[in-house]
Coordinates of C-alpha atoms in Angstrom, one line a residue:
M6 CA 217.0 -10.5 -21.3
T7 CA 213.7 -12.4 -21.5
S8 CA 211.4 -13.7 -24.3
T9 CA 207.8 -14.4 -24.8
T10 CA 207.0 -17.3 -27.2
E11 CA 203.8 -17.5 -29.2
S12 CA 204.5 -20.8 -31.3
E13 CA 207.5 -23.2 -30.7
S14 CA 206.6 -25.4 -33.8
A15 CA 207.9 -23.1 -36.3
D16 CA 211.3 -23.8 -38.1
P17 CA 213.8 -21.7 -36.0
G18 CA 215.1 -20.0 -39.2
H19 CA 211.6 -19.2 -40.2
R20 CA 210.1 -17.5 -37.0
T21 CA 209.4 -14.0 -36.9
V22 CA 211.0 -12.4 -33.8
L23 CA 210.6 -8.9 -32.3
L24 CA 213.5 -7.6 -30.2
R25 CA 212.8 -4.5 -28.3
G26 CA 213.7 -2.4 -25.2
G27 CA 217.5 -2.2 -26.1
E28 CA 219.9 -0.4 -28.4
V29 CA 220.2 -1.7 -32.0
H30 CA 223.4 -0.8 -33.9
S31 CA 222.0 0.0 -37.2
P32 CA 222.9 2.7 -39.8
A33 CA 219.1 2.4 -40.8
G34 CA 218.2 4.1 -37.5
P35 CA 220.9 5.5 -35.3
F36 CA 218.3 5.7 -32.2
A37 CA 216.8 2.4 -33.1
T38 CA 215.6 0.3 -29.9
A39 CA 213.7 -2.4 -31.8
M40 CA 214.3 -4.8 -34.5
V41 CA 212.1 -7.4 -36.3
V42 CA 213.6 -10.7 -37.7
E43 CA 211.9 -12.7 -40.2
R44 CA 212.7 -15.8 -42.2
G45 CA 216.3 -15.4 -41.2
H46 CA 216.7 -11.7 -42.4
V47 CA 216.3 -8.3 -40.8
A48 CA 212.8 -7.1 -41.8
W49 CA 212.5 -3.9 -39.9
V50 CA 214.6 -1.5 -37.5
G51 CA 213.1 1.1 -35.6
S52 CA 211.8 2.9 -32.3
E53 CA 210.3 1.5 -29.3
G54 CA 206.9 3.1 -30.0
A55 CA 206.7 1.6 -33.6
A56 CA 207.5 -1.7 -32.2
D57 CA 204.0 -1.9 -30.6
A58 CA 202.6 -2.4 -34.2
F59 CA 204.6 -5.7 -34.5
A60 CA 204.2 -7.2 -31.2
G61 CA 200.9 -9.0 -31.8
G62 CA 202.0 -10.7 -35.0
V63 CA 205.3 -12.2 -34.1
D64 CA 206.3 -15.8 -33.0
E65 CA 208.4 -14.6 -30.3
V66 CA 209.1 -11.1 -28.5
V67 CA 212.6 -10.7 -26.7
D68 CA 212.7 -8.0 -24.0
L69 CA 216.4 -6.8 -24.3
R70 CA 216.3 -4.9 -21.0
G71 CA 218.8 -2.2 -22.3
A72 CA 221.0 -4.7 -24.0
L73 CA 223.0 -3.8 -27.2
V74 CA 222.1 -5.7 -30.4
A75 CA 224.8 -5.5 -33.0
P76 CA 225.9 -7.4 -36.1
A77 CA 227.6 -10.6 -35.4
F78 CA 231.4 -10.4 -35.7
T79 CA 233.2 -12.2 -38.6
D80 CA 236.8 -13.5 -37.7
A81 CA 238.5 -13.4 -40.9
H82 CA 241.3 -15.9 -40.3
V83 CA 240.8 -19.0 -38.1
H84 CA 242.3 -22.5 -37.9
T85 CA 239.2 -24.3 -36.5
T86 CA 240.2 -27.8 -35.7
V87 CA 243.6 -26.6 -34.1
T88 CA 241.7 -23.9 -32.2
G89 CA 239.5 -26.6 -30.7
L90 CA 242.5 -28.9 -29.8
A91 CA 244.1 -25.9 -28.0
L92 CA 240.6 -25.2 -26.2
T93 CA 240.4 -29.0 -25.2
G94 CA 244.1 -29.8 -24.8
L95 CA 247.3 -28.6 -23.8
D96 CA 247.7 -24.8 -24.3
L97 CA 250.9 -23.3 -23.3
S98 CA 250.2 -19.7 -24.1
A99 CA 249.6 -18.7 -20.6
A100 CA 253.0 -20.3 -19.5
R101 CA 255.3 -17.5 -17.8
T102 CA 258.5 -19.6 -17.7
L103 CA 260.0 -22.5 -19.4
P104 CA 259.7 -24.8 -16.2
E105 CA 256.1 -23.8 -15.9
A106 CA 255.6 -25.0 -19.5
L107 CA 257.5 -28.3 -19.0
A108 CA 255.3 -29.0 -15.8
A109 CA 252.2 -28.3 -17.8
V110 CA 253.5 -31.0 -20.4
R111 CA 254.1 -33.3 -17.5
A112 CA 250.5 -33.1 -16.2
Y113 CA 249.0 -33.1 -19.7
A114 CA 250.9 -36.3 -20.4
A115 CA 249.8 -38.0 -17.2
G116 CA 246.3 -37.2 -17.8
R117 CA 246.1 -38.5 -21.4
P118 CA 247.6 -42.1 -21.2
G119 CA 245.5 -43.4 -24.2
D120 CA 246.8 -40.8 -26.7
R121 CA 249.1 -42.2 -29.2
V122 CA 250.5 -38.7 -30.0
L123 CA 250.3 -35.7 -27.6
L124 CA 249.5 -32.3 -29.0
G125 CA 250.0 -29.0 -27.7
H126 CA 250.2 -25.4 -28.7
G127 CA 251.1 -21.8 -28.0
W128 CA 254.6 -21.7 -26.3
D129 CA 256.4 -18.3 -26.9
A130 CA 260.1 -18.3 -25.7
S131 CA 260.4 -14.5 -26.4
R132 CA 258.1 -13.9 -23.1
W133 CA 260.0 -16.4 -21.0
P134 CA 263.0 -15.2 -18.8
E135 CA 264.9 -18.1 -20.1
G136 CA 264.5 -16.7 -23.6
R137 CA 264.7 -20.2 -25.2
P138 CA 262.4 -23.1 -26.2
P139 CA 262.3 -26.3 -24.5
S140 CA 265.2 -28.7 -25.7
R141 CA 264.3 -32.2 -27.1
T142 CA 266.0 -33.8 -24.0
E143 CA 263.6 -31.6 -21.7
L144 CA 260.6 -32.6 -23.6
D145 CA 261.6 -36.3 -23.7
E146 CA 261.6 -36.2 -20.1
A147 CA 258.3 -34.2 -19.5
A148 CA 256.4 -36.5 -21.9
G149 CA 257.6 -39.7 -20.6
G150 CA 259.3 -40.6 -23.8
R151 CA 256.0 -40.4 -25.8
P152 CA 255.5 -38.4 -29.2
L153 CA 254.7 -34.9 -28.4
Y154 CA 254.2 -32.1 -31.1
L155 CA 254.3 -28.5 -29.8
P156 CA 254.2 -25.7 -32.4
R157 CA 255.3 -22.2 -31.4
I158 CA 252.4 -19.8 -30.9
D159 CA 252.8 -18.5 -34.6
V160 CA 252.6 -22.1 -35.8
H161 CA 255.5 -21.5 -38.2
S162 CA 258.1 -23.6 -36.0
A163 CA 257.7 -26.3 -33.6
V164 CA 259.5 -28.6 -31.1
A165 CA 258.9 -32.2 -30.7
T166 CA 260.2 -35.2 -28.9
T167 CA 262.4 -38.0 -30.2
A168 CA 259.6 -40.6 -30.2
L169 CA 257.8 -38.3 -32.7
L170 CA 260.8 -37.5 -34.9
D171 CA 261.2 -41.2 -35.1
L172 CA 257.9 -41.6 -36.7
V173 CA 259.2 -39.5 -39.6
P174 CA 261.8 -41.4 -41.6
G175 CA 264.4 -39.0 -43.2
V176 CA 263.3 -36.0 -41.1
T177 CA 267.0 -35.1 -40.3
A178 CA 267.7 -34.6 -44.0
L179 CA 264.8 -32.3 -44.6
D180 CA 265.2 -28.5 -44.9
G181 CA 264.3 -26.9 -41.6
F182 CA 265.8 -29.5 -39.4
H183 CA 268.6 -28.2 -37.3
P184 CA 269.7 -30.2 -34.2
G185 CA 268.9 -28.2 -31.0
A186 CA 266.6 -25.8 -32.8
P187 CA 262.9 -25.8 -33.4
L188 CA 261.8 -27.3 -36.7
T189 CA 260.9 -25.1 -39.6
G190 CA 260.3 -25.6 -43.3
A191 CA 259.8 -29.0 -44.7
A192 CA 260.9 -30.8 -41.5
H193 CA 258.2 -29.0 -39.6
H194 CA 255.4 -29.7 -42.2
A195 CA 256.4 -33.4 -42.2
V196 CA 256.5 -33.8 -38.3
R197 CA 253.1 -31.9 -38.2
A198 CA 251.5 -34.2 -40.8
A199 CA 252.6 -37.1 -38.5
A200 CA 251.2 -35.7 -35.5
H201 CA 247.9 -34.7 -36.9
A202 CA 247.3 -38.2 -38.7
A203 CA 247.0 -39.4 -35.1
V204 CA 243.9 -37.3 -34.5
T205 CA 240.9 -39.6 -35.1
P206 CA 237.8 -38.4 -36.9
A207 CA 235.8 -38.4 -33.6
R208 CA 238.6 -36.3 -31.9
R209 CA 238.7 -33.8 -34.8
A210 CA 234.9 -33.6 -34.9
E211 CA 234.9 -32.8 -30.9
A212 CA 237.6 -30.1 -31.6
Q213 CA 235.7 -28.6 -34.4
R214 CA 232.6 -28.4 -32.4
A215 CA 234.4 -26.9 -29.3
A216 CA 236.0 -24.1 -31.5
L217 CA 232.7 -23.3 -33.2
A218 CA 230.8 -23.2 -29.9
H219 CA 233.4 -21.0 -28.3
A220 CA 233.2 -18.6 -31.4
A221 CA 229.6 -18.4 -30.9
S222 CA 230.0 -17.7 -27.3
Q223 CA 232.1 -14.6 -28.3
G224 CA 229.5 -13.1 -30.7
I225 CA 231.1 -14.4 -33.8
G226 CA 228.7 -15.4 -36.5
T227 CA 231.0 -16.3 -39.3
V228 CA 234.6 -17.7 -39.5
H229 CA 237.0 -18.0 -42.4
E230 CA 238.6 -21.4 -42.2
C231 CA 242.2 -21.1 -43.6
G232 CA 243.0 -24.4 -44.6
G233 CA 245.5 -25.9 -47.0
P234 CA 248.0 -28.9 -47.7
E235 CA 250.7 -27.2 -45.6
I236 CA 248.4 -26.6 -42.7
S237 CA 246.0 -29.6 -42.5
D238 CA 244.7 -31.8 -45.0
E239 CA 241.7 -32.1 -47.2
E240 CA 239.7 -34.6 -45.1
D241 CA 240.0 -32.0 -42.1
F242 CA 238.8 -29.1 -44.4
T243 CA 236.0 -30.9 -46.0
A244 CA 234.8 -32.6 -42.6
L245 CA 234.7 -29.0 -41.0
L246 CA 232.6 -27.6 -43.8
A247 CA 230.1 -30.4 -43.7
L248 CA 229.8 -30.3 -39.8
A249 CA 229.3 -26.6 -40.0
G250 CA 226.6 -27.1 -42.7
R251 CA 224.5 -29.6 -40.7
E252 CA 224.7 -28.4 -37.2
P253 CA 223.8 -25.0 -35.7
G254 CA 226.7 -22.7 -35.2
P255 CA 228.8 -19.9 -36.8
R256 CA 228.9 -19.9 -40.6
V257 CA 232.2 -21.4 -41.9
V258 CA 233.7 -19.9 -45.1
G259 CA 236.5 -22.1 -46.5
Y260 CA 239.8 -20.9 -48.1
W261 CA 242.0 -23.5 -49.6
A262 CA 245.8 -22.4 -49.8
E263 CA 247.0 -24.2 -52.8
A264 CA 248.4 -22.8 -55.9
V265 CA 246.3 -22.7 -59.1
T266 CA 247.8 -23.1 -62.6
G267 CA 244.6 -23.4 -64.5
A268 CA 241.1 -24.3 -64.8
K269 CA 241.5 -28.0 -63.5
D270 CA 243.1 -26.6 -60.2
A271 CA 240.3 -24.1 -59.8
D272 CA 237.7 -26.6 -60.3
R273 CA 239.4 -28.9 -57.6
V274 CA 239.5 -26.1 -55.1
R275 CA 235.7 -25.5 -55.7
E276 CA 235.0 -29.2 -55.4
L277 CA 236.6 -29.1 -51.8
G278 CA 233.8 -26.5 -51.1
A279 CA 236.4 -23.6 -50.9
L280 CA 235.5 -20.0 -51.7
G281 CA 239.0 -19.3 -52.9
A282 CA 242.6 -20.3 -53.3
A283 CA 243.7 -18.0 -50.7
G284 CA 244.4 -17.8 -46.9
D285 CA 247.8 -19.3 -45.8
L286 CA 249.3 -19.8 -49.2
F287 CA 252.7 -18.9 -47.8
A288 CA 254.8 -16.1 -49.4
D289 CA 256.9 -16.4 -46.2
G290 CA 256.7 -17.4 -42.6
S291 CA 256.4 -15.4 -39.3
L292 CA 258.6 -12.8 -37.4
G293 CA 258.6 -14.9 -34.2
S294 CA 260.1 -17.8 -35.9
R295 CA 262.4 -15.4 -38.0
T296 CA 261.1 -17.0 -41.3
A297 CA 259.1 -13.9 -42.4
C298 CA 261.0 -12.6 -45.6
L299 CA 262.6 -9.2 -45.1
H300 CA 264.7 -6.8 -47.2
Q301 CA 267.2 -6.4 -44.4
P302 CA 268.4 -8.8 -41.8
Y303 CA 266.9 -9.4 -38.5
A304 CA 268.0 -7.4 -35.7
D305 CA 268.6 -10.4 -33.4
G306 CA 269.7 -13.2 -35.6
P307 CA 271.2 -13.8 -38.9
G308 CA 269.5 -13.9 -42.2
T309 CA 266.5 -12.2 -43.8
G310 CA 263.9 -15.1 -43.4
V311 CA 262.5 -17.4 -46.1
A312 CA 260.9 -16.6 -49.4
H313 CA 258.3 -19.4 -50.4
L314 CA 257.0 -17.6 -53.6
D315 CA 258.6 -15.0 -55.7
A316 CA 256.6 -12.4 -58.0
A317 CA 256.4 -14.8 -60.9
A318 CA 254.8 -17.4 -58.9
V319 CA 252.3 -14.8 -57.4
A320 CA 251.5 -13.5 -60.8
A321 CA 250.8 -17.2 -62.1
H322 CA 248.5 -17.9 -59.3
V323 CA 246.5 -14.6 -59.5
T324 CA 246.3 -14.8 -63.3
A325 CA 245.0 -18.2 -63.1
C326 CA 242.6 -17.7 -60.3
T327 CA 241.3 -14.3 -61.8
E328 CA 240.7 -16.1 -65.4
A329 CA 238.7 -18.9 -63.4
G330 CA 236.7 -16.4 -61.5
L331 CA 238.3 -17.6 -58.1
Q332 CA 239.5 -15.5 -55.2
A333 CA 243.3 -15.7 -54.8
G334 CA 245.3 -14.7 -51.6
F335 CA 248.4 -15.1 -49.8
H336 CA 250.0 -15.2 -46.4
A337 CA 252.5 -12.4 -46.3
I338 CA 254.4 -10.7 -43.2
G339 CA 257.7 -9.4 -44.3
D340 CA 258.4 -6.5 -46.3
A341 CA 260.2 -8.5 -49.0
A342 CA 257.4 -10.9 -49.2
L343 CA 254.7 -8.0 -49.4
T344 CA 256.9 -6.7 -52.1
A345 CA 256.8 -9.9 -54.1
V346 CA 253.1 -10.3 -53.6
T347 CA 252.2 -6.8 -55.0
E348 CA 254.8 -7.1 -57.8
G349 CA 253.1 -10.3 -58.6
V350 CA 249.6 -8.9 -58.5
R351 CA 250.9 -6.1 -60.8
R352 CA 252.3 -8.6 -63.4
A353 CA 248.9 -10.3 -63.3
A354 CA 247.1 -7.2 -63.9
E355 CA 249.2 -6.5 -67.0
T356 CA 247.9 -9.8 -68.3
V357 CA 244.2 -9.9 -67.4
G358 CA 243.6 -6.3 -66.9
L359 CA 243.3 -4.0 -63.8
A360 CA 239.6 -4.1 -63.7
R361 CA 239.3 -7.8 -63.4
I362 CA 241.9 -7.8 -60.7
R363 CA 240.0 -5.4 -58.7
A364 CA 236.6 -7.0 -59.1
A365 CA 238.1 -10.5 -57.8
R366 CA 238.8 -9.0 -54.4
H367 CA 242.0 -11.0 -53.8
R368 CA 243.3 -10.8 -50.3
V369 CA 246.6 -10.8 -48.3
E370 CA 246.7 -12.2 -44.7
H371 CA 248.5 -10.5 -41.9
A372 CA 250.1 -8.0 -44.1
E373 CA 252.1 -6.5 -41.2
M374 CA 255.5 -5.0 -42.5
L375 CA 253.8 -2.7 -45.1
T376 CA 255.5 0.3 -46.6
P377 CA 254.1 3.4 -48.3
R378 CA 254.6 1.8 -51.8
T379 CA 253.1 -1.7 -50.9
I380 CA 250.0 0.1 -49.2
A381 CA 249.4 2.1 -52.4
A382 CA 249.6 -1.2 -54.3
F383 CA 247.0 -2.8 -52.2
A384 CA 244.7 0.3 -52.9
E385 CA 245.4 0.2 -56.7
F386 CA 244.7 -3.5 -57.0
G387 CA 241.7 -3.7 -54.5
L388 CA 243.6 -6.0 -52.3
T389 CA 241.8 -6.7 -48.8
A390 CA 244.1 -6.7 -45.9
S391 CA 243.1 -9.6 -43.6
V392 CA 244.9 -8.4 -40.5
Q393 CA 245.0 -9.3 -36.8
P394 CA 245.1 -6.5 -34.3
A395 CA 245.8 -8.6 -31.3
F396 CA 249.2 -9.2 -32.8
D397 CA 250.2 -5.8 -32.1
A398 CA 248.7 -6.1 -28.8
A399 CA 250.7 -9.1 -28.1
W400 CA 254.0 -8.3 -29.7
G401 CA 254.1 -4.6 -30.4
G402 CA 255.7 -1.9 -28.1
E403 CA 259.2 -0.8 -27.5
D404 CA 260.1 -3.9 -25.5
G405 CA 257.9 -6.4 -27.5
M406 CA 258.8 -9.3 -29.7
Y407 CA 258.7 -7.1 -32.9
A408 CA 261.2 -4.8 -31.5
Q409 CA 263.5 -7.7 -30.5
R410 CA 263.3 -9.2 -34.0
L411 CA 263.5 -6.0 -36.1
G412 CA 264.8 -3.3 -33.7
A413 CA 262.6 -0.5 -32.6
E414 CA 262.5 1.7 -35.6
R415 CA 261.3 -1.1 -38.0
A416 CA 258.9 -2.4 -35.3
R417 CA 257.1 1.0 -35.2
T418 CA 256.1 0.5 -38.9
L419 CA 254.2 -2.6 -38.3
N420 CA 250.3 -3.1 -38.7
P421 CA 249.7 0.4 -40.1
F422 CA 245.9 0.3 -40.0
A423 CA 245.5 4.0 -40.1
A424 CA 247.5 4.4 -43.2
L425 CA 245.6 1.5 -44.8
L426 CA 242.3 3.0 -44.4
R427 CA 243.5 6.5 -45.7
A428 CA 244.5 4.9 -48.8
G429 CA 241.1 3.2 -49.2
V430 CA 242.2 -0.3 -48.6
P431 CA 239.6 -2.6 -47.3
L432 CA 240.2 -4.2 -43.9
A433 CA 238.9 -7.4 -42.6
F434 CA 239.9 -8.4 -38.9
G435 CA 240.4 -11.6 -37.6
S436 CA 242.4 -13.6 -35.0
D437 CA 244.6 -16.4 -36.7
S438 CA 243.3 -18.4 -33.8
P439 CA 244.7 -20.1 -32.0
V440 CA 247.6 -17.8 -32.5
T441 CA 245.8 -15.2 -30.6
P442 CA 242.4 -15.8 -29.0
L443 CA 238.8 -15.5 -30.6
D444 CA 238.2 -12.3 -29.0
P445 CA 236.6 -9.8 -31.2
W446 CA 235.8 -6.8 -29.0
G447 CA 239.6 -7.3 -27.9
S448 CA 240.7 -7.0 -31.5
V449 CA 238.5 -3.9 -31.9
R450 CA 240.3 -2.5 -28.8
A451 CA 243.7 -3.4 -30.0
A452 CA 243.1 -1.6 -33.2
A453 CA 241.8 1.6 -31.7
F454 CA 244.5 1.6 -29.1
H455 CA 247.5 0.5 -31.1
R456 CA 250.8 0.4 -29.5
T457 CA 252.1 2.9 -32.1
P458 CA 249.6 5.9 -32.0
E459 CA 249.8 6.9 -35.6
H460 CA 248.5 3.5 -36.6
R461 CA 245.3 3.8 -34.5
I462 CA 241.9 3.9 -36.2
S463 CA 238.5 4.7 -34.7
V464 CA 236.4 2.0 -32.8
R465 CA 233.9 2.5 -35.4
A466 CA 236.2 1.8 -38.3
A467 CA 237.7 -1.2 -36.3
F468 CA 234.2 -2.6 -35.5
T469 CA 233.2 -2.3 -39.2
A470 CA 236.4 -4.1 -40.2
H471 CA 235.4 -6.9 -37.9
T472 CA 231.7 -7.3 -38.9
R473 CA 231.1 -6.0 -42.5
G474 CA 234.7 -6.2 -43.6
G475 CA 234.9 -9.9 -43.2
W476 CA 231.6 -10.2 -45.5
R477 CA 233.2 -7.8 -48.0
A478 CA 236.2 -9.8 -48.1
T479 CA 234.1 -12.8 -49.2
G480 CA 232.4 -10.7 -52.0
R481 CA 229.2 -9.8 -50.1
D482 CA 228.4 -6.3 -49.6
D483 CA 224.8 -7.0 -48.4
A484 CA 225.7 -8.4 -44.8
G485 CA 227.4 -7.5 -41.6
V486 CA 225.1 -4.6 -40.9
L487 CA 221.6 -4.6 -39.4
V488 CA 219.5 -3.1 -42.2
P489 CA 216.2 -4.5 -43.7
G490 CA 217.1 -7.3 -46.1
A491 CA 220.5 -8.2 -44.5
P492 CA 221.0 -11.8 -43.2
A493 CA 220.1 -11.9 -39.3
D494 CA 223.4 -12.5 -38.1
Y495 CA 223.7 -10.6 -34.8
A496 CA 224.8 -10.7 -31.2
V497 CA 223.2 -9.3 -27.9
W498 CA 225.6 -7.9 -25.6
R499 CA 225.5 -6.6 -22.0
T500 CA 227.6 -3.5 -21.8
G501 CA 227.9 -0.2 -20.2
E502 CA 227.0 3.3 -21.7
L503 CA 227.4 3.5 -25.4
L504 CA 229.5 6.2 -26.9
V505 CA 229.7 8.2 -30.3
Q506 CA 233.1 8.8 -31.2
A507 CA 233.9 12.4 -32.0
P508 CA 235.8 13.3 -35.2
D509 CA 239.5 12.6 -34.7
D510 CA 241.9 11.5 -37.0
R511 CA 243.7 9.2 -34.5
V512 CA 241.2 7.6 -32.1
A513 CA 240.6 8.7 -28.5
R514 CA 237.9 11.3 -28.1
W515 CA 234.3 10.3 -27.3
S516 CA 230.9 11.9 -27.3
T517 CA 227.5 11.0 -25.8
D518 CA 225.7 13.7 -27.8
P519 CA 222.8 11.9 -29.6
R520 CA 222.6 14.6 -32.2
S521 CA 225.6 12.9 -34.0
G522 CA 223.1 10.6 -35.8
T523 CA 225.7 7.9 -35.5
P524 CA 225.0 4.5 -33.6
G525 CA 226.9 4.3 -30.4
L526 CA 229.4 1.4 -29.3
P527 CA 230.8 0.4 -26.1
D528 CA 233.7 2.1 -24.3
L529 CA 236.6 0.1 -25.2
A530 CA 239.3 2.3 -23.3
P531 CA 242.1 0.3 -21.9
G532 CA 240.8 -1.0 -18.4
A533 CA 237.1 -0.7 -19.3
E534 CA 235.2 -3.9 -18.9
L535 CA 234.5 -5.7 -22.4
P536 CA 230.9 -6.4 -23.4
V537 CA 229.5 -9.8 -22.3
C538 CA 227.7 -11.7 -25.0
L539 CA 224.1 -12.9 -24.1
R540 CA 223.1 -14.4 -27.3
T541 CA 224.3 -15.2 -30.8
V542 CA 222.0 -15.5 -33.7
V543 CA 223.1 -16.7 -37.3
G544 CA 220.6 -16.5 -40.2
G545 CA 217.8 -16.2 -37.6
R546 CA 218.8 -19.3 -35.7
T547 CA 220.1 -18.8 -32.0
V548 CA 223.4 -20.7 -31.8
F549 CA 224.3 -19.3 -28.3
V550 CA 222.7 -18.3 -25.2
R551 CA 224.5 -17.3 -22.1
P552 CA 223.6 -19.6 -19.2
N553 CA 221.1 -18.1 -16.6
E554 CA 220.5 -15.0 -18.8

């Protein structure tokens, strides 16, 4: 990919750029090979021959050399600072055994002698042959007696050293503290707050920049930051929005997960810079930590998880947000939690009216353990399902964590993307990074080749959910697609032959017949090489260029 520049002095966002000689994924021209960007928006999409008319009047001409230009991805659920800390710190997601994880802790502690508190992420004991998390005694030895905080990969439980627990007076009396077991609930939140308090503003900004730069390198133009008082803190949230606003990089749309009871609370959410009181407002926990709220007990342990909100609390939040013109949302994974959320939204609709509920585009994060009844409720109330296909790739299947926790029969019902689409439920795809990596093409593949075949959707539908779907989840219908007038958020990809999916209710048939009139997409079949990002552009400004391209 090469470019010829006429003028370097113009504001990068206001420059006029002609991209040509590639493939442009646009419903405005299914055979388009060229695109003009002007003042941060798409100005024209068309054929190579027609591009000649623009070549003399632009600031820059980009020769795509056959590359694919497609809308930039939107990741609809990210925890940016923690993602950056994982990228630049101790990440245990690749550890294959407990001893391997402890060895990584020792090496990390030795390499960070000046850190007051050591931070890590990503262990998953369900993948280890030992089948258990590290004990406090083992962590104390590996960390050399220093404070260490290690959340599980789902971030709903954690292990910590004695030195860190000593920094939290009264932690042993808090809900969720059990000797010899990972921290959950209030105990986990208190220990996490103590650990994150040790992160300096400079270290936090370093982590945020690292996360946003990595997102840009993956063709991501927008991330939805899911913050809240039980996840991070206001300073972290506002600092991220400020950094994203003044430095080139992906757009950041903020959601603040705090209950709203009236106009005063809604005003405070807006003052923080949040689009909505949504994201990880917890109705329950996670399956991996056995804190997702279920109707029936777990298959591999006692209890039915933890309910943080009941239908009445959901109704109060949704009603207050709707009346304030604010988007509401919840984290809900287990079937009982999703029942509580949909019942609460139904009660809110009885108060403020169904039309206002639908117009508000409230959203639910994760929405894994849906039933036909709750899917129908999502469709009735216009709820967006903000979902993570990589969860199924990581934990689905007959032998995966879902089957361990729930049994094979219930596990097969999880993440029913096809049923959601058939019901008309809007989908927005994300990663929940750092729970799963920022990897949008991998997420599209995971949805198209779901481990449970009846839940698979087409590559085209999955791609739409990861591009336009994220914009629609924020109330924008004019973005996430390359048509004249849309924001110039796009990525350039090196990829193999583009394919057009043939009609199939499940997923897996392909066609290269150009008569379909449908823009092609890369071959994402298992084993095929995923596209490589060459350039990412947000609002007409280049925020990533692959080195040596």
